[in-house]
Structure formats: structure tokens, C-alpha cells
Tab-separated table of C-alpha atoms in Angstrom:
chain	number	residue	atom	x	y	z
K	10	UNK	CA	145.616	73.128	-3.949
K	11	UNK	CA	143.847	74.322	-0.864
K	12	UNK	CA	142.059	76.568	-3.259
K	13	UNK	CA	139.642	73.515	-3.902
K	14	UNK	CA	138.559	73.486	-0.307
K	15	UNK	CA	138.201	77.188	-0.216
K	16	UNK	CA	136.088	77.106	-3.467
K	17	UNK	CA	133.720	74.448	-1.969
K	18	UNK	CA	133.406	76.473	1.247
K	19	UNK	CA	132.546	79.616	-0.642
K	20	UNK	CA	130.071	77.869	-2.958
K	21	UNK	CA	128.235	76.425	0.139
K	22	UNK	CA	127.829	79.804	1.700
K	23	UNK	CA	126.717	81.550	-1.609
K	24	UNK	CA	124.184	78.754	-2.197
K	25	UNK	CA	122.769	79.182	1.363
K	26	UNK	CA	122.513	82.963	0.785
K	27	UNK	CA	120.987	82.464	-2.712
K	28	UNK	CA	118.321	80.245	-1.131
K	29	UNK	CA	117.391	82.995	1.453
K	30	UNK	CA	117.239	85.800	-1.154
K	31	UNK	CA	115.718	83.746	-3.993
K	32	UNK	CA	117.895	85.706	-6.482
K	33	UNK	CA	120.708	84.338	-8.799
K	34	UNK	CA	124.207	85.134	-7.643
K	35	UNK	CA	126.308	86.841	-10.302
K	36	UNK	CA	129.577	87.649	-8.691
K	37	UNK	CA	131.435	87.473	-5.404
K	38	UNK	CA	134.523	89.032	-3.797
K	39	UNK	CA	136.799	87.194	-1.481
K	40	UNK	CA	140.072	88.496	0.121
K	41	UNK	CA	143.213	86.905	1.582
K	42	UNK	CA	146.373	88.127	3.289
K	43	UNK	CA	150.026	87.753	2.416
K	44	UNK	CA	150.874	84.589	4.339
K	45	UNK	CA	147.573	82.756	3.764
K	46	UNK	CA	147.770	83.477	0.041
K	47	UNK	CA	145.504	82.163	-2.734
K	48	UNK	CA	146.611	81.903	-6.388
K	49	UNK	CA	144.168	83.839	-8.668
K	50	UNK	CA	144.107	81.396	-11.601
K	51	UNK	CA	143.830	78.366	-9.546
K	52	UNK	CA	141.208	79.923	-7.450
K	53	UNK	CA	139.078	80.816	-10.462
K	54	UNK	CA	139.491	77.389	-11.946
K	55	UNK	CA	138.613	75.664	-8.638
K	56	UNK	CA	135.469	77.833	-8.178
K	57	UNK	CA	134.306	77.302	-11.765
K	58	UNK	CA	134.629	73.630	-11.422
K	59	UNK	CA	132.949	73.504	-8.041
K	60	UNK	CA	130.002	75.786	-9.336
K	61	UNK	CA	129.397	73.763	-12.576
K	62	UNK	CA	125.856	72.428	-12.579
K	63	UNK	CA	124.852	74.503	-9.588
K	64	UNK	CA	122.812	77.716	-9.216
K	65	UNK	CA	126.205	79.492	-9.172
K	66	UNK	CA	127.394	78.360	-12.511
K	67	UNK	CA	128.846	81.265	-14.545
K	68	UNK	CA	129.452	83.484	-11.475
K	69	UNK	CA	132.627	85.524	-11.510
K	70	UNK	CA	134.947	85.401	-8.454
K	71	UNK	CA	137.374	88.229	-7.600
K	72	UNK	CA	140.257	87.712	-5.183
K	73	UNK	CA	141.555	90.713	-3.428
K	74	UNK	CA	145.077	90.500	-1.912
K	75	UNK	CA	145.212	92.532	1.278
K	76	UNK	CA	148.671	93.958	2.049
K	77	UNK	CA	150.285	93.431	5.324
K	78	UNK	CA	151.955	96.323	7.065
K	79	UNK	CA	155.433	95.984	8.495
K	80	UNK	CA	157.588	98.275	10.538
K	81	UNK	CA	161.355	98.206	10.024
K	82	UNK	CA	163.153	97.608	13.330
K	83	UNK	CA	166.110	99.749	12.128
K	84	UNK	CA	164.641	102.983	10.643
K	85	UNK	CA	161.005	102.609	12.072
K	86	UNK	CA	159.456	103.119	8.617
K	87	UNK	CA	156.067	101.472	8.189
K	88	UNK	CA	155.249	100.115	4.695
K	89	UNK	CA	153.381	97.494	2.792
K	90	UNK	CA	155.315	94.263	3.173
K	91	UNK	CA	156.106	92.258	0.051
K	92	UNK	CA	156.750	88.639	1.232
K	93	UNK	CA	158.582	87.840	-1.947
K	94	UNK	CA	160.837	90.868	-1.619
K	95	UNK	CA	161.309	91.185	2.199
K	96	UNK	CA	163.539	94.213	2.642
K	97	UNK	CA	162.796	97.657	4.035
K	98	UNK	CA	161.920	100.241	1.320
K	99	UNK	CA	163.801	102.869	3.154
K	100	UNK	CA	166.960	101.424	4.501
K	101	UNK	CA	166.942	97.903	3.018
K	102	UNK	CA	167.321	96.198	6.377
K	103	UNK	CA	165.640	92.807	6.844
K	104	UNK	CA	164.185	93.005	10.376
K	105	UNK	CA	160.583	93.881	10.950
K	106	UNK	CA	157.569	93.972	13.284
K	107	UNK	CA	154.357	92.801	11.554
K	108	UNK	CA	150.852	93.793	11.887
K	109	UNK	CA	148.440	90.788	11.790
K	110	UNK	CA	147.878	89.282	8.404
K	111	UNK	CA	144.333	89.498	6.825
K	112	UNK	CA	142.157	86.266	7.106
K	113	UNK	CA	140.504	84.513	4.303
K	114	UNK	CA	137.185	86.361	3.983
K	115	UNK	CA	134.157	86.117	1.839
K	116	UNK	CA	133.383	89.741	1.641
K	117	UNK	CA	130.495	90.226	-0.703
K	118	UNK	CA	127.995	88.478	-3.031
K	119	UNK	CA	126.162	90.276	-5.754
K	120	UNK	CA	122.695	88.971	-6.823
K	121	UNK	CA	120.695	89.703	-9.961
K	122	UNK	CA	118.046	92.380	-9.293
K	123	UNK	CA	114.616	90.906	-8.886
K	124	UNK	CA	112.047	92.354	-11.209
F	13	UNK	CA	121.755	93.646	-5.107
F	14	UNK	CA	124.997	93.384	-3.108
F	15	UNK	CA	125.172	91.467	0.172
F	16	UNK	CA	128.003	92.183	2.396
F	17	UNK	CA	129.126	89.253	4.543
F	18	UNK	CA	132.760	89.480	5.696
F	19	UNK	CA	132.580	85.955	6.802
F	20	UNK	CA	135.594	83.709	7.413
F	21	UNK	CA	135.818	81.220	4.581
F	22	UNK	CA	137.287	78.358	6.445
F	23	UNK	CA	134.952	79.053	9.436
F	24	UNK	CA	133.913	75.361	9.714
F	25	UNK	CA	137.538	74.287	10.004
F	26	UNK	CA	138.216	77.049	12.468
F	27	UNK	CA	135.238	76.135	14.718
F	28	UNK	CA	136.469	72.638	14.842
F	29	UNK	CA	140.038	73.838	15.443
F	30	UNK	CA	138.735	75.798	18.518
F	31	UNK	CA	137.142	72.637	19.844
F	32	UNK	CA	140.348	70.730	19.526
F	33	UNK	CA	142.260	73.546	21.123
F	34	UNK	CA	139.895	73.545	24.123
F	35	UNK	CA	140.382	69.832	24.438
F	36	UNK	CA	144.133	70.084	24.601
F	37	UNK	CA	143.957	73.011	27.218
F	38	UNK	CA	141.421	71.058	29.272
F	39	UNK	CA	143.529	67.950	29.435
F	40	UNK	CA	146.931	69.690	29.656
F	41	UNK	CA	148.085	68.075	26.483
F	42	UNK	CA	150.733	69.802	24.265
F	43	UNK	CA	149.792	69.437	20.596
F	44	UNK	CA	152.332	69.984	17.906
F	45	UNK	CA	151.515	70.163	14.152
F	46	UNK	CA	154.547	68.989	11.981
F	47	UNK	CA	154.701	70.439	8.528
F	48	UNK	CA	157.311	69.843	5.911
F	49	UNK	CA	157.954	68.722	2.317
F	50	UNK	CA	157.725	64.953	1.711
F	51	UNK	CA	160.972	63.220	2.588
F	52	UNK	CA	162.378	65.797	5.020
F	53	UNK	CA	162.423	63.230	7.793
F	54	UNK	CA	159.294	64.011	9.918
F	55	UNK	CA	158.555	60.327	10.702
F	56	UNK	CA	162.148	59.427	11.538
F	57	UNK	CA	162.511	62.508	13.713
F	58	UNK	CA	159.232	61.809	15.514
F	59	UNK	CA	160.094	58.026	16.000
F	60	UNK	CA	163.538	58.923	17.420
F	61	UNK	CA	161.939	61.475	19.720
F	62	UNK	CA	159.496	58.941	21.030
F	63	UNK	CA	162.425	56.469	21.671
F	64	UNK	CA	164.764	58.832	23.299
F	65	UNK	CA	162.110	60.495	25.545
F	66	UNK	CA	160.147	57.257	26.440
F	67	UNK	CA	160.934	57.649	30.121
F	68	UNK	CA	159.936	61.263	30.220
F	69	UNK	CA	157.049	61.845	27.881
F	70	UNK	CA	153.983	59.940	26.863
F	71	UNK	CA	153.571	60.850	23.085
F	72	UNK	CA	150.737	59.985	20.825
F	73	UNK	CA	150.865	60.578	17.097
F	74	UNK	CA	148.280	61.353	14.442
F	75	UNK	CA	149.628	60.580	11.008
F	76	UNK	CA	148.436	62.166	7.819
F	77	UNK	CA	149.177	60.640	4.475
F	78	UNK	CA	147.356	60.465	1.109
F	79	UNK	CA	147.652	56.659	1.218
F	80	UNK	CA	149.040	53.821	3.333
F	81	UNK	CA	149.563	53.380	7.113
F	82	UNK	CA	153.369	52.817	6.880
F	83	UNK	CA	154.046	55.975	9.000
F	84	UNK	CA	151.726	54.763	11.740
F	85	UNK	CA	153.451	51.367	11.723
F	86	UNK	CA	156.846	53.053	12.168
F	87	UNK	CA	155.583	55.114	15.085
F	88	UNK	CA	154.014	52.035	16.769
F	89	UNK	CA	157.347	50.206	16.300
F	90	UNK	CA	158.978	53.097	18.089
F	91	UNK	CA	156.574	52.420	21.076
F	92	UNK	CA	153.878	55.032	20.871
F	93	UNK	CA	150.216	54.912	19.960
F	94	UNK	CA	149.441	56.159	16.499
F	95	UNK	CA	146.281	56.877	14.456
F	96	UNK	CA	146.652	56.954	10.674
F	97	UNK	CA	144.402	59.298	8.666
F	98	UNK	CA	144.401	58.536	4.998
F	99	UNK	CA	143.272	61.699	3.229
F	100	UNK	CA	142.867	59.947	-0.156
F	101	UNK	CA	144.117	62.847	-2.307
F	102	UNK	CA	143.633	65.729	-0.072
F	103	UNK	CA	146.998	67.602	0.425
F	104	UNK	CA	146.492	68.629	4.001
F	105	UNK	CA	144.715	67.643	7.269
F	106	UNK	CA	141.566	69.385	8.433
F	107	UNK	CA	140.577	70.119	12.040
F	108	UNK	CA	137.595	67.656	11.800
F	109	UNK	CA	139.841	64.766	10.861
F	110	UNK	CA	142.082	65.579	13.853
F	111	UNK	CA	139.015	65.770	16.173
F	112	UNK	CA	138.070	62.304	15.277
F	113	UNK	CA	141.664	60.988	15.646
F	114	UNK	CA	141.941	62.580	19.104
F	115	UNK	CA	138.976	60.395	20.357
F	116	UNK	CA	140.613	57.250	18.795
F	117	UNK	CA	143.964	58.036	20.216
F	118	UNK	CA	142.785	58.564	23.848
F	119	UNK	CA	144.638	61.869	23.535
F	120	UNK	CA	143.786	62.861	27.117
F	121	UNK	CA	146.067	60.155	28.391
F	122	UNK	CA	149.143	61.659	26.638
F	123	UNK	CA	151.534	64.363	27.491
F	124	UNK	CA	152.182	65.352	23.847
F	125	UNK	CA	150.226	64.803	20.729
F	126	UNK	CA	152.185	65.112	17.535
F	127	UNK	CA	150.214	65.607	14.301
F	128	UNK	CA	152.322	64.648	11.283
F	129	UNK	CA	150.666	66.556	8.438
F	130	UNK	CA	150.666	65.513	4.848
F	131	UNK	CA	154.063	66.262	3.299
F	132	UNK	CA	153.483	69.570	1.686
F	133	UNK	CA	154.893	72.982	2.418
F	134	UNK	CA	152.008	75.014	1.052
F	135	UNK	CA	148.435	73.904	1.962
F	136	UNK	CA	148.709	72.569	5.402
F	137	UNK	CA	149.686	76.052	6.767
F	138	UNK	CA	146.188	77.411	5.828
F	139	UNK	CA	144.390	74.929	8.078
F	140	UNK	CA	144.462	75.477	11.824
F	141	UNK	CA	144.133	72.048	13.489
F	142	UNK	CA	143.847	73.469	17.017
F	143	UNK	CA	147.494	72.753	17.833
F	144	UNK	CA	149.446	74.684	20.529
F	145	UNK	CA	152.468	74.999	18.358
F	146	UNK	CA	153.631	74.522	14.704
F	147	UNK	CA	156.918	72.756	13.913
F	148	UNK	CA	158.124	73.290	10.408
F	149	UNK	CA	160.965	71.023	9.129
F	150	UNK	CA	163.284	71.386	6.190
F	151	UNK	CA	166.108	69.160	5.396
F	152	UNK	CA	169.600	69.839	3.910
F	153	UNK	CA	169.150	67.881	0.720
F	154	UNK	CA	166.070	69.921	-0.147
F	155	UNK	CA	168.219	72.918	-0.642
F	156	UNK	CA	168.700	76.283	1.101
F	157	UNK	CA	166.006	78.127	-0.787
F	158	UNK	CA	162.875	76.650	1.068
F	159	UNK	CA	162.308	79.556	3.466
F	160	UNK	CA	162.390	82.233	0.843
F	161	UNK	CA	160.131	80.056	-1.447
F	162	UNK	CA	157.519	79.178	1.195
F	163	UNK	CA	157.598	82.301	3.422
F	164	UNK	CA	154.012	81.913	4.773
F	165	UNK	CA	154.680	78.413	6.129
F	166	UNK	CA	157.852	79.464	7.945
F	167	UNK	CA	156.060	82.566	9.259
F	168	UNK	CA	153.765	80.470	11.326
F	169	UNK	CA	156.338	78.222	12.959
F	170	UNK	CA	157.219	78.243	16.671
F	171	UNK	CA	159.942	75.816	15.892
F	172	UNK	CA	161.982	75.240	12.759
F	173	UNK	CA	163.913	71.936	12.631
F	174	UNK	CA	166.790	71.796	10.013
F	175	UNK	CA	167.243	68.020	9.617
F	176	UNK	CA	169.937	65.885	7.943
F	177	UNK	CA	172.488	68.341	9.198
F	178	UNK	CA	175.060	65.521	8.984
F	179	UNK	CA	174.828	65.746	5.166
F	180	UNK	CA	175.975	69.415	5.002
F	181	UNK	CA	179.553	68.542	4.252
F	182	UNK	CA	178.460	66.582	1.171
F	183	UNK	CA	175.860	69.091	-0.190
F	184	UNK	CA	176.024	72.668	-1.120
F	185	UNK	CA	173.859	74.316	1.474
F	186	UNK	CA	174.200	77.852	2.771
F	187	UNK	CA	173.052	77.604	6.458
F	188	UNK	CA	173.615	81.307	7.074
F	189	UNK	CA	171.166	82.137	4.171
F	190	UNK	CA	168.499	79.710	5.551
F	191	UNK	CA	168.785	81.207	9.036
F	192	UNK	CA	168.591	84.771	7.703
F	193	UNK	CA	165.586	83.974	5.447
F	194	UNK	CA	163.666	82.399	8.374
F	195	UNK	CA	164.469	85.439	10.535
F	196	UNK	CA	163.017	87.812	8.154
F	197	UNK	CA	159.461	86.385	8.213
F	198	UNK	CA	159.731	84.890	11.756
F	199	UNK	CA	162.192	86.612	13.980
F	200	UNK	CA	161.067	84.676	17.106
F	201	UNK	CA	161.271	81.110	15.682
F	202	UNK	CA	163.347	78.673	17.691
F	203	UNK	CA	165.683	77.055	15.164
F	204	UNK	CA	167.339	73.725	15.849
F	205	UNK	CA	169.921	72.016	13.578
F	206	UNK	CA	169.456	68.306	13.834
F	207	UNK	CA	170.128	64.928	12.439
F	208	UNK	CA	167.512	62.290	13.190
F	209	UNK	CA	169.875	59.714	11.779
F	210	UNK	CA	173.026	60.428	13.869
F	211	UNK	CA	171.290	62.244	16.884
F	212	UNK	CA	173.285	65.323	16.381
F	213	UNK	CA	171.539	68.402	17.851
F	214	UNK	CA	168.484	66.632	19.131
F	215	UNK	CA	169.289	67.278	22.748
F	216	UNK	CA	168.299	70.979	22.254
F	217	UNK	CA	165.071	69.974	20.473
F	218	UNK	CA	164.270	67.617	23.433
F	219	UNK	CA	165.011	70.337	25.963
F	220	UNK	CA	162.719	72.615	24.183
F	221	UNK	CA	159.963	69.929	23.894
F	222	UNK	CA	160.198	68.866	27.536
F	223	UNK	CA	160.008	72.555	28.712
F	224	UNK	CA	157.024	73.266	26.354
F	225	UNK	CA	155.214	70.193	27.678
F	226	UNK	CA	155.785	71.281	31.208
F	227	UNK	CA	157.941	68.160	31.967
F	228	UNK	CA	161.241	69.958	32.388
F	229	UNK	CA	163.358	69.172	35.466
F	230	UNK	CA	164.246	72.835	35.954
């Protein structure tokens, strides 16, 4: 359910940017990591609800899931870590060193072209 | 027209979390953020910790619940100051709520501030409250699949408390599996097996807590 807070936070930033540019926002891209994960359906619904009746109504929101890289402590292979299937793809061991997980980011907003 | 931002989404929460963190550093206060499912025994464990360490640590507690102040009452009955935050529907605490509670608690007069987050193993882990350390709890009756179902939450823990260990003989609970699943996402977590009801295993938790708070004898 933290998607609701994320949706409100994104909406606020998009509305601020829309005010500055004077153009209507049509879409936005956000990204998240593997540990701080967002559910796509819940996120879309939360954003749709938050945006209803605002300048952002009807916008599409895309969630990008950024993989996290892990290195196996046994065979030293580096690979994209799947948090729901946490075994080394090479030797199937379960001990890793992790690279930092990606933060929650509002990457990009697309606005309608002004005539 | 595309505008590239790459801006942190929860930046307002993070800014406030940094203020909280700075406060705890300035006043030499250890702040712990307790995260678990509802019913795992957070309040009971915190209350017992307060009682057992009352001569060694001055603990203050910030309680987060959707409704009621029953948890704050239990903490006060154990002999510590407590501030209750009623989130009224929100499934987690935010850094701003904690910032206000710190003031109300006179947190600078404590050795340790424990934040008992809203019972929920998902959302609280996304919100930094400015704590020094996260304590994630699970209890034996919840089942042995919690770490594998909520890996993100266990990944961020400095300490994992496995509570209600006294019930293990009555309930099918594969402890080895739990320990292995935690180790996969968090190889450095300190894991303590405790029972807040019987007191079993709490001495190791206390030893860690005293050391982390800089109040250890050795």
C-alpha cells in the first residue's frame, strides 16, 4: 500500500513541473529496485486515483524495475539477482555480495508539444 | 517534450529522515526501528526489555498504530515514556511523524529511542525514519516462510529477532530454513532466538543492545 504515498509524491512533482512548463503532462517513467519494490497494477491504480480531477488525469505511468547485481561468494560469477529465486545461476550456491539496490526515482515526464 | 528529472520520489521523507538522524547523532541517542507483522510480539518484547534493563538504559518509545493508544499504555506501565502516533489508516510511519514525536518524547534525554512501527512486513521498510538500526521480528506461529516471502524487509535489518521460540515444540517450524533464508538476502544480520514470554534468549539481545548503545561494561 505504500504505492499510495508514492503516487501522491509523484503527482505533486509532476504538477509542479507542469506549472513551470505550462504544458499538459501525458506520461511519466518511474523506477525502483529489487528490495524497495512497487507492484505495477497497484501503482497504476494508485496513480490513476490520485490524478483524477487534476491536470494529470489520464496520464500513463510506467514502472521500470532495475535489476540488482550480485556476485556469488563461491564461484565469483556476477549476475542479475532475482530476489524471489535467490540462487547463483552458475553454481546454485546461496551466498552473495550485493551491489547497492536502485532507489525509487521519478526518471522522466513527457509533456504535450506546445503549438 | 520530455523532461528528465531522476529525482528521488520519497525525497521529502528522506530529507526529514536526515534531520532525525542528525538529531540522534548530535545527542548520542541510539534509535531502533522495529518492523514486524501484527502479533509477532513487538510491544511485549520492548516492554520486557525496558523492565529488564531499567537500571542500565533509559529507553523512550514511539508507538505507531492505525488506531488506539493501548501499546503506549503498555510501555508506560513498563516504566518508560511513550508517544503514540495514530496513523488513521496509513500502514507505516513517516519520518515527519517521528520528527514530531521526538520533540514530544524529549528524546535527547534518552539512551535509546525505540520506534515500534505499524504491524506490517511490507510498507514500513520503504520509509527511512532516520533510525540508526532496523530490528525485524518474526514469531514462530507466523510460520517459517516469512523471510522468503518478504526478502526486502529482512535485507534491511541489522538485527532479526525470532520470537516465541518457546512455542517451537508445539508448532511445525523449520528454524534451519528461516536462518538460511535470512542469510541469503542478509548475510551480516545478527539473529537472536528469543521468547519475550519466558525470557529465553533475551540475554543475547540485551548484550547486543547495551553494546550498540555504548552502555556495555566491557
